[in-house]
């Protein structure tokens, strides 16, 4: 997107910027690539720095209810320290690492209603301006796909996904917010909970999976939600994911304590069809994206985030 508002803060005839991300969704912990394209204005200027900000729409709970806002969760300086001549065209290439906990925005092409964006800040000769947000698409890691595939095969349904401001105690969470995926229970688990909430906390060595169950007719564990934390590696081979994930939920429902812990799992059973089965299971869960909302509404909701950001700026 071109910085239309540069005319205001950097002066009429100032430089313009267009940030272009490489096509395709990226992975959490992967590399975000693209280039920042500069076009010199009517005068030569010194570019102090070019900075990329990763921005997320996040919900926050407080005494008066809930509110939404934008949170910058990573910044990268990708260029600067050069002179941009009048009318000069220059492209600055960048390859920056995404945080491992970067939320997933899509599943098999289906949007999940998560709004992430990349904003570019340009500092020129002592003045600076932040441009519009460019949408950022993030697809699941293989281990996240494996868990979601198992959920689809076990009969869970997708209800919604959002980003919650705050931290989950007892975990290695790094970002100031976490992604929460709300699931409707499969029939075999409906006796114990009316809803499940799933959070992925990935890191270089593996991933924590946090599962929360809302008890039907009341909360588990004497008035509290039941919370389970499980750890898996990034190696998805040699694991019977259906059995593993089923065990998580059964262990959670059978527990009457406030939290359940499980250590690293080194699957001893071979996986069952981790090829086309992944597509069938996870894509089946992806169909549930439209279960609680129309797909077009999800797109509109994300679009509103970028429009609102422009109005605020």
GROMACS .gro file of C-alpha atoms in nm:
model
  313
    1UNK     CA    1   0.000   0.000   0.000
    2UNK     CA    2   0.121   0.349  -0.081
    3UNK     CA    3   0.156   0.586   0.211
    4UNK     CA    4  -0.105   0.846   0.113
    5UNK     CA    5  -0.065   1.020   0.446
    6UNK     CA    6   0.305   1.090   0.387
    7UNK     CA    7   0.196   1.417   0.230
    8UNK     CA    8   0.086   1.531   0.575
    9UNK     CA    9   0.385   1.448   0.792
   10UNK     CA   10   0.671   1.441   0.543
   11UNK     CA   11   0.556   1.728   0.326
   12UNK     CA   12   0.401   1.765  -0.016
   13UNK     CA   13   0.624   1.603  -0.274
   14UNK     CA   14   0.781   1.370  -0.019
   15UNK     CA   15   0.876   1.008  -0.093
   16UNK     CA   16   0.620   0.729  -0.116
   17UNK     CA   17   0.650   0.369  -0.003
   18UNK     CA   18   0.487   0.047  -0.114
   19UNK     CA   19   0.558  -0.268   0.092
   20UNK     CA   20   0.503  -0.588  -0.104
   21UNK     CA   21   0.505  -0.924   0.078
   22UNK     CA   22   0.605  -1.239  -0.107
   23UNK     CA   23   0.293  -1.435  -0.212
   24UNK     CA   24   0.157  -1.718   0.002
   25UNK     CA   25   0.095  -1.777   0.370
   26UNK     CA   26   0.393  -1.806   0.604
   27UNK     CA   27   0.460  -2.037   0.899
   28UNK     CA   28   0.495  -1.942   1.267
   29UNK     CA   29   0.867  -1.931   1.336
   30UNK     CA   30   0.928  -1.905   0.961
   31UNK     CA   31   1.056  -1.623   0.745
   32UNK     CA   32   0.852  -1.326   0.629
   33UNK     CA   33   0.995  -1.201   0.301
   34UNK     CA   34   0.925  -0.916   0.065
   35UNK     CA   35   1.052  -0.576  -0.033
   36UNK     CA   36   0.993  -0.214   0.051
   37UNK     CA   37   0.968  -0.008  -0.265
   38UNK     CA   38   1.062   0.358  -0.231
   39UNK     CA   39   0.991   0.633  -0.480
   40UNK     CA   40   1.173   0.961  -0.435
   41UNK     CA   41   0.968   1.279  -0.428
   42UNK     CA   42   1.046   1.627  -0.550
   43UNK     CA   43   1.356   1.663  -0.334
   44UNK     CA   44   1.646   1.454  -0.211
   45UNK     CA   45   1.598   1.318   0.143
   46UNK     CA   46   1.799   1.112   0.391
   47UNK     CA   47   1.626   0.789   0.494
   48UNK     CA   48   1.707   0.731   0.860
   49UNK     CA   49   1.535   0.394   0.891
   50UNK     CA   50   1.268   0.163   0.750
   51UNK     CA   51   1.094  -0.042   1.018
   52UNK     CA   52   0.835  -0.318   0.989
   53UNK     CA   53   0.580  -0.369   1.266
   54UNK     CA   54   0.374  -0.684   1.312
   55UNK     CA   55   0.029  -0.582   1.435
   56UNK     CA   56  -0.259  -0.793   1.569
   57UNK     CA   57  -0.619  -0.719   1.662
   58UNK     CA   58  -0.653  -0.835   2.022
   59UNK     CA   59  -0.945  -0.860   2.264
   60UNK     CA   60  -0.903  -0.761   2.628
   61UNK     CA   61  -1.133  -0.841   2.919
   62UNK     CA   62  -1.181  -0.589   3.198
   63UNK     CA   63  -1.434  -0.497   3.464
   64UNK     CA   64  -1.657  -0.308   3.223
   65UNK     CA   65  -1.663  -0.588   2.967
   66UNK     CA   66  -1.448  -0.647   2.660
   67UNK     CA   67  -1.265  -0.416   2.423
   68UNK     CA   68  -1.054  -0.455   2.110
   69UNK     CA   69  -0.733  -0.286   2.012
   70UNK     CA   70  -0.418  -0.315   1.805
   71UNK     CA   71  -0.102  -0.463   1.957
   72UNK     CA   72   0.242  -0.441   1.798
   73UNK     CA   73   0.410  -0.770   1.880
   74UNK     CA   74   0.735  -0.744   1.685
   75UNK     CA   75   0.947  -0.478   1.514
   76UNK     CA   76   1.226  -0.514   1.258
   77UNK     CA   77   1.450  -0.245   1.113
   78UNK     CA   78   1.508  -0.355   0.755
   79UNK     CA   79   1.694  -0.061   0.605
   80UNK     CA   80   1.806   0.298   0.633
   81UNK     CA   81   2.113   0.512   0.646
   82UNK     CA   82   2.104   0.616   0.280
   83UNK     CA   83   2.008   0.909   0.061
   84UNK     CA   84   1.702   0.887  -0.166
   85UNK     CA   85   1.741   1.123  -0.458
   86UNK     CA   86   1.465   1.315  -0.629
   87UNK     CA   87   1.251   1.074  -0.834
   88UNK     CA   88   1.476   0.777  -0.749
   89UNK     CA   89   1.325   0.427  -0.742
   90UNK     CA   90   1.475   0.190  -0.485
   91UNK     CA   91   1.373  -0.152  -0.350
   92UNK     CA   92   1.488  -0.275  -0.008
   93UNK     CA   93   1.465  -0.652   0.027
   94UNK     CA   94   1.386  -0.805   0.367
   95UNK     CA   95   1.374  -1.151   0.523
   96UNK     CA   96   1.271  -1.140   0.888
   97UNK     CA   97   1.184  -1.420   1.135
   98UNK     CA   98   0.827  -1.448   1.262
   99UNK     CA   99   0.779  -1.523   1.632
  100UNK     CA  100   0.700  -1.889   1.695
  101UNK     CA  101   0.376  -1.788   1.868
  102UNK     CA  102   0.250  -1.590   1.569
  103UNK     CA  103  -0.123  -1.672   1.544
  104UNK     CA  104  -0.259  -1.886   1.263
  105UNK     CA  105  -0.496  -1.693   1.036
  106UNK     CA  106  -0.612  -1.966   0.800
  107UNK     CA  107  -0.669  -2.340   0.775
  108UNK     CA  108  -0.668  -2.499   0.431
  109UNK     CA  109  -0.755  -2.168   0.274
  110UNK     CA  110  -1.039  -2.093   0.515
  111UNK     CA  111  -0.996  -1.767   0.712
  112UNK     CA  112  -1.024  -1.808   1.087
  113UNK     CA  113  -1.121  -1.447   1.160
  114UNK     CA  114  -0.776  -1.354   1.296
  115UNK     CA  115  -0.652  -1.013   1.180
  116UNK     CA  116  -0.275  -0.971   1.147
  117UNK     CA  117  -0.097  -0.703   0.951
  118UNK     CA  118   0.242  -0.561   0.858
  119UNK     CA  119   0.289  -0.186   0.892
  120UNK     CA  120   0.592  -0.001   0.757
  121UNK     CA  121   0.738   0.301   0.932
  122UNK     CA  122   0.953   0.536   0.729
  123UNK     CA  123   1.180   0.791   0.898
  124UNK     CA  124   1.306   1.059   0.662
  125UNK     CA  125   1.525   1.355   0.758
  126UNK     CA  126   1.398   1.372   1.114
  127UNK     CA  127   1.028   1.310   1.028
  128UNK     CA  128   0.852   0.976   1.036
  129UNK     CA  129   0.524   0.823   0.928
  130UNK     CA  130   0.352   0.488   0.969
  131UNK     CA  131   0.172   0.354   0.667
  132UNK     CA  132  -0.133   0.140   0.612
  133UNK     CA  133  -0.153  -0.222   0.723
  134UNK     CA  134  -0.082  -0.499   0.474
  135UNK     CA  135  -0.265  -0.825   0.563
  136UNK     CA  136  -0.043  -1.107   0.687
  137UNK     CA  137  -0.154  -1.467   0.621
  138UNK     CA  138  -0.017  -1.742   0.848
  139UNK     CA  139  -0.077  -2.115   0.800
  140UNK     CA  140  -0.036  -2.385   1.068
  141UNK     CA  141   0.286  -2.566   1.147
  142UNK     CA  142   0.285  -2.940   1.063
  143UNK     CA  143   0.232  -3.027   1.432
  144UNK     CA  144  -0.057  -2.781   1.454
  145UNK     CA  145  -0.209  -2.934   1.141
  146UNK     CA  146  -0.171  -3.279   1.293
  147UNK     CA  147  -0.363  -3.176   1.607
  148UNK     CA  148  -0.632  -3.000   1.405
  149UNK     CA  149  -0.659  -3.298   1.172
  150UNK     CA  150  -0.715  -3.527   1.469
  151UNK     CA  151  -0.981  -3.294   1.609
  152UNK     CA  152  -1.162  -3.303   1.277
  153UNK     CA  153  -1.149  -3.681   1.261
  154UNK     CA  154  -1.268  -3.713   1.621
  155UNK     CA  155  -1.574  -3.506   1.539
  156UNK     CA  156  -1.499  -3.166   1.694
  157UNK     CA  157  -1.645  -2.858   1.530
  158UNK     CA  158  -1.491  -2.515   1.488
  159UNK     CA  159  -1.682  -2.234   1.660
  160UNK     CA  160  -1.455  -1.931   1.643
  161UNK     CA  161  -1.101  -1.804   1.696
  162UNK     CA  162  -0.972  -1.486   1.855
  163UNK     CA  163  -0.670  -1.332   2.023
  164UNK     CA  164  -0.688  -1.271   2.397
  165UNK     CA  165  -0.469  -1.017   2.573
  166UNK     CA  166  -0.293  -1.166   2.875
  167UNK     CA  167  -0.081  -1.465   2.968
  168UNK     CA  168  -0.152  -1.828   3.052
  169UNK     CA  169   0.016  -1.910   3.381
  170UNK     CA  170   0.259  -2.198   3.400
  171UNK     CA  171   0.347  -2.189   3.031
  172UNK     CA  172   0.642  -2.056   2.834
  173UNK     CA  173   0.428  -1.796   2.657
  174UNK     CA  174   0.632  -1.513   2.505
  175UNK     CA  175   0.382  -1.280   2.337
  176UNK     CA  176   0.152  -1.052   2.540
  177UNK     CA  177  -0.152  -1.230   2.395
  178UNK     CA  178  -0.251  -1.583   2.290
  179UNK     CA  179  -0.472  -1.737   2.025
  180UNK     CA  180  -0.782  -1.916   2.146
  181UNK     CA  181  -0.966  -2.162   1.920
  182UNK     CA  182  -1.316  -2.244   2.044
  183UNK     CA  183  -1.444  -2.592   1.962
  184UNK     CA  184  -1.780  -2.760   1.991
  185UNK     CA  185  -1.739  -3.104   2.151
  186UNK     CA  186  -1.762  -3.426   1.957
  187UNK     CA  187  -2.053  -3.646   2.079
  188UNK     CA  188  -1.825  -3.872   2.285
  189UNK     CA  189  -1.709  -3.572   2.495
  190UNK     CA  190  -2.035  -3.378   2.515
  191UNK     CA  191  -2.126  -3.543   2.846
  192UNK     CA  192  -1.854  -3.350   3.024
  193UNK     CA  193  -1.826  -3.012   2.852
  194UNK     CA  194  -2.030  -2.773   2.644
  195UNK     CA  195  -1.724  -2.613   2.487
  196UNK     CA  196  -1.349  -2.658   2.458
  197UNK     CA  197  -1.086  -2.390   2.402
  198UNK     CA  198  -0.751  -2.473   2.245
  199UNK     CA  199  -0.429  -2.269   2.244
  200UNK     CA  200  -0.100  -2.346   2.064
  201UNK     CA  201   0.222  -2.208   2.213
  202UNK     CA  202   0.496  -2.305   1.971
  203UNK     CA  203   0.868  -2.267   2.036
  204UNK     CA  204   1.184  -2.391   1.859
  205UNK     CA  205   1.188  -2.721   2.050
  206UNK     CA  206   0.821  -2.813   2.015
  207UNK     CA  207   0.480  -2.691   2.118
  208UNK     CA  208   0.265  -2.657   2.427
  209UNK     CA  209  -0.103  -2.734   2.373
  210UNK     CA  210  -0.334  -2.579   2.630
  211UNK     CA  211  -0.688  -2.721   2.646
  212UNK     CA  212  -0.967  -2.573   2.856
  213UNK     CA  213  -1.306  -2.737   2.915
  214UNK     CA  214  -1.626  -2.560   3.017
  215UNK     CA  215  -1.832  -2.806   3.218
  216UNK     CA  216  -2.192  -2.857   3.103
  217UNK     CA  217  -2.420  -2.731   3.377
  218UNK     CA  218  -2.127  -2.586   3.574
  219UNK     CA  219  -1.750  -2.580   3.581
  220UNK     CA  220  -1.521  -2.869   3.648
  221UNK     CA  221  -1.302  -2.870   3.954
  222UNK     CA  222  -1.526  -2.700   4.207
  223UNK     CA  223  -1.629  -2.395   4.012
  224UNK     CA  224  -1.325  -2.364   3.785
  225UNK     CA  225  -1.264  -2.458   3.424
  226UNK     CA  226  -1.056  -2.771   3.376
  227UNK     CA  227  -0.723  -2.681   3.221
  228UNK     CA  228  -0.475  -2.921   3.063
  229UNK     CA  229  -0.125  -2.849   2.933
  230UNK     CA  230   0.042  -3.097   2.701
  231UNK     CA  231   0.377  -3.092   2.520
  232UNK     CA  232   0.460  -3.230   2.175
  233UNK     CA  233   0.761  -3.209   1.946
  234UNK     CA  234   0.768  -3.077   1.591
  235UNK     CA  235   0.819  -3.430   1.456
  236UNK     CA  236   0.475  -3.547   1.346
  237UNK     CA  237   0.586  -3.891   1.223
  238UNK     CA  238   0.528  -4.210   1.420
  239UNK     CA  239   0.246  -4.064   1.629
  240UNK     CA  240  -0.113  -4.186   1.639
  241UNK     CA  241  -0.254  -3.836   1.668
  242UNK     CA  242  -0.615  -3.945   1.702
  243UNK     CA  243  -0.532  -4.158   2.004
  244UNK     CA  244  -0.305  -3.892   2.154
  245UNK     CA  245  -0.555  -3.607   2.120
  246UNK     CA  246  -0.842  -3.827   2.237
  247UNK     CA  247  -0.637  -3.906   2.547
  248UNK     CA  248  -0.588  -3.537   2.621
  249UNK     CA  249  -0.960  -3.467   2.625
  250UNK     CA  250  -1.057  -3.778   2.819
  251UNK     CA  251  -0.787  -3.709   3.077
  252UNK     CA  252  -0.912  -3.351   3.107
  253UNK     CA  253  -1.275  -3.452   3.156
  254UNK     CA  254  -1.194  -3.727   3.403
  255UNK     CA  255  -0.986  -3.491   3.614
  256UNK     CA  256  -1.149  -3.294   3.894
  257UNK     CA  257  -0.842  -3.084   3.968
  258UNK     CA  258  -0.783  -2.735   3.840
  259UNK     CA  259  -0.502  -2.841   3.606
  260UNK     CA  260  -0.370  -3.149   3.434
  261UNK     CA  261  -0.010  -3.180   3.317
  262UNK     CA  262   0.145  -3.409   3.060
  263UNK     CA  263   0.508  -3.430   2.961
  264UNK     CA  264   0.668  -3.485   2.621
  265UNK     CA  265   0.504  -3.751   2.409
  266UNK     CA  266   0.715  -3.987   2.204
  267UNK     CA  267   0.442  -4.161   2.007
  268UNK     CA  268   0.486  -4.537   2.001
  269UNK     CA  269   0.212  -4.613   1.751
  270UNK     CA  270   0.242  -4.545   1.380
  271UNK     CA  271   0.025  -4.264   1.247
  272UNK     CA  272  -0.280  -4.357   1.047
  273UNK     CA  273  -0.270  -4.191   0.708
  274UNK     CA  274  -0.076  -3.872   0.774
  275UNK     CA  275  -0.105  -3.782   0.406
  276UNK     CA  276  -0.446  -3.745   0.250
  277UNK     CA  277  -0.597  -3.809   0.594
  278UNK     CA  278  -0.457  -3.480   0.719
  279UNK     CA  279  -0.630  -3.299   0.437
  280UNK     CA  280  -0.954  -3.484   0.502
  281UNK     CA  281  -0.954  -3.433   0.879
  282UNK     CA  282  -0.824  -3.080   0.903
  283UNK     CA  283  -1.019  -2.967   0.600
  284UNK     CA  284  -1.325  -3.117   0.767
  285UNK     CA  285  -1.257  -2.905   1.073
  286UNK     CA  286  -1.200  -2.607   0.844
  287UNK     CA  287  -1.551  -2.650   0.712
  288UNK     CA  288  -1.659  -2.577   1.067
  289UNK     CA  289  -1.515  -2.229   1.030
  290UNK     CA  290  -1.846  -2.132   0.876
  291UNK     CA  291  -2.044  -2.320   1.140
  292UNK     CA  292  -2.084  -2.020   1.369
  293UNK     CA  293  -2.032  -1.747   1.113
  294UNK     CA  294  -2.055  -1.704   0.739
  295UNK     CA  295  -1.718  -1.705   0.567
  296UNK     CA  296  -1.791  -1.367   0.407
  297UNK     CA  297  -1.855  -1.224   0.753
  298UNK     CA  298  -1.512  -1.341   0.864
  299UNK     CA  299  -1.354  -1.163   0.569
  300UNK     CA  300  -1.555  -0.848   0.640
  301UNK     CA  301  -1.456  -0.859   1.007
  302UNK     CA  302  -1.088  -0.877   0.918
  303UNK     CA  303  -1.135  -0.606   0.656
  304UNK     CA  304  -1.289  -0.379   0.918
  305UNK     CA  305  -0.971  -0.410   1.124
  306UNK     CA  306  -0.761  -0.261   0.846
  307UNK     CA  307  -1.017   0.009   0.770
  308UNK     CA  308  -1.043   0.106   1.136
  309UNK     CA  309  -0.665   0.124   1.157
  310UNK     CA  310  -0.656   0.370   0.870
  311UNK     CA  311  -0.920   0.587   1.037
  312UNK     CA  312  -0.735   0.586   1.369
  313UNK     CA  313  -0.414   0.690   1.203
   0.00000   0.00000   0.00000
